[in-house]
């Protein structure tokens, strides 16, 4: 029996539309149910990213979910696209009703409209007719040939050429525009524009597989003006982000916005110092007024101090009366999240040099205390200490955390790094260069090498890497933006030359070529 808008306290099954492929195209109701679910049944492995909406410990089930619901569990049955459009859940819903198990059906964004939107094809323009058919069922193509608007065909990629011929035989002009799109709404999306008469030639080497959509109609001609997704600067680029998981998250999110597929490969593991006594003394001194300034040179340093505070039952109020400096925007954000607003942040270069350039000299008339606390990594350079000492300050350079080389990534990742499977690699420090090469080998020469600044570039060159991109300021965000600008210029140059834009990995020997 269908449910009211209020969820029951007993078990039930929710048939939830998972959308067309992009995990962000999920309804609020779907996300709400996933967050409450005791068990989730996936329709396909590609739906795994949707589990991020679930609570910790949710079970991914494969057995009889009707029995689970009868025992009192809330079971979410994810369905591709929209559960009520070309779906096979009818029997499952009937089984719920027969077992007197409550159920709910949550609509999802259907590929029929979403994939067209992501391909830059308006579903119903000029002629307000929109027809969706399932090629896996017997169809009278002569009837569909009479469609004056947009015809969308599901499950037809294997018979695309035959369908094209049937539509022509039914009276459709052979010049009618056709678009075939696979991997819709994901960074694997690939679209070929053709016509009914040229389908056989244009699809011969395309290598399409399901799920794919065939779109027939004049609306396909709008793609050149309306395409927005596949024209993103890094669309489909597989980008290696060699950082710690925690640090790479915001960088990866930015790369996704540019159309890239980031792959986070930890090269550095952050661990506590071998002996905690030094940090214990530093925290005690911070609370008792030993320091005038505390300078943070990384978000990891902020995290280390914050964890020590929590260990001692302290919070951000312990910074009262202290001046706080941050080396850059990312570190400043970590401090603000901690409840501390930095007093000093470089306005120019975000580095130790940039921080020293704006640090005020010690003045015995203005500064009651001449000591600075520097909670840093065990491998930090002496630039900051030397600069502050020259300005008259005394520094307590304390090891707040250690950075050690991470374990090697899985064999497929190592092979992709050395074999040119990645389109770009983003180095955010000299240590990421050294550690990546140490645990996985040198990136292939077709891979775009992007670095955060001159020192990282120098290290990369010492390892024999060609540096293609350098950020205009030393921040991860600026680095991602620089790579996006590089990708946009590469795309524009290819289009201007009349060529199909290609990712760097497609230029390596033996790479599969796709025909536009």
Coordinates of C-alpha atoms in Angstrom, one line a residue, residues 233-234 237 239 251 255 258 423-429 433 446-458 460-461 465-490 504:
X233 CA 38.1 23.0 -19.6
X234 CA 39.1 19.7 -18.0
X237 CA 40.6 14.6 -17.6
X239 CA 43.9 14.1 -12.7
X251 CA 41.1 20.6 -4.4
X255 CA 38.7 19.9 -10.2
X258 CA 36.1 21.9 -14.1
X423 CA 46.0 13.5 -18.0
X424 CA 47.6 15.6 -15.4
X425 CA 49.3 15.4 -12.0
X426 CA 49.1 18.3 -9.5
X427 CA 52.2 18.7 -7.2
X428 CA 51.5 20.9 -4.2
X429 CA 54.9 20.7 -2.6
X433 CA 57.1 15.2 -6.0
X446 CA 52.3 12.9 -22.1
X447 CA 51.0 13.8 -18.6
X448 CA 50.6 17.5 -17.8
X449 CA 52.8 18.4 -14.8
X450 CA 51.4 21.2 -12.7
X451 CA 53.2 22.6 -9.7
X452 CA 52.3 25.0 -7.0
X453 CA 55.4 27.3 -7.1
X454 CA 59.0 27.7 -8.1
X455 CA 60.5 25.5 -5.5
X456 CA 58.2 22.6 -6.4
X457 CA 59.0 23.2 -10.1
X458 CA 62.7 23.0 -9.3
X460 CA 60.2 18.3 -10.4
X461 CA 62.8 19.3 -12.9
X465 CA 59.9 16.1 -15.2
X466 CA 58.8 18.7 -17.7
X467 CA 56.8 21.4 -15.9
X468 CA 53.8 22.5 -18.0
X469 CA 51.8 24.6 -15.5
X470 CA 52.7 26.7 -12.5
X471 CA 50.2 28.5 -10.2
X472 CA 50.3 32.3 -10.2
X473 CA 50.3 32.1 -6.4
X474 CA 51.1 29.2 -4.1
X475 CA 47.7 27.8 -3.2
X476 CA 45.9 24.6 -4.2
X477 CA 43.0 26.6 -5.6
X478 CA 45.2 28.7 -7.8
X479 CA 46.9 25.5 -9.0
X480 CA 43.6 23.9 -10.1
X481 CA 42.6 27.2 -11.8
X482 CA 45.9 27.3 -13.7
X483 CA 45.4 23.7 -14.9
X484 CA 41.9 24.6 -16.0
X485 CA 43.2 27.6 -18.0
X486 CA 45.8 25.3 -19.6
X487 CA 43.1 22.8 -20.6
X488 CA 40.8 25.5 -21.9
X489 CA 43.6 26.9 -24.2
X490 CA 44.3 23.3 -25.5
X504 CA 46.7 14.4 -23.0

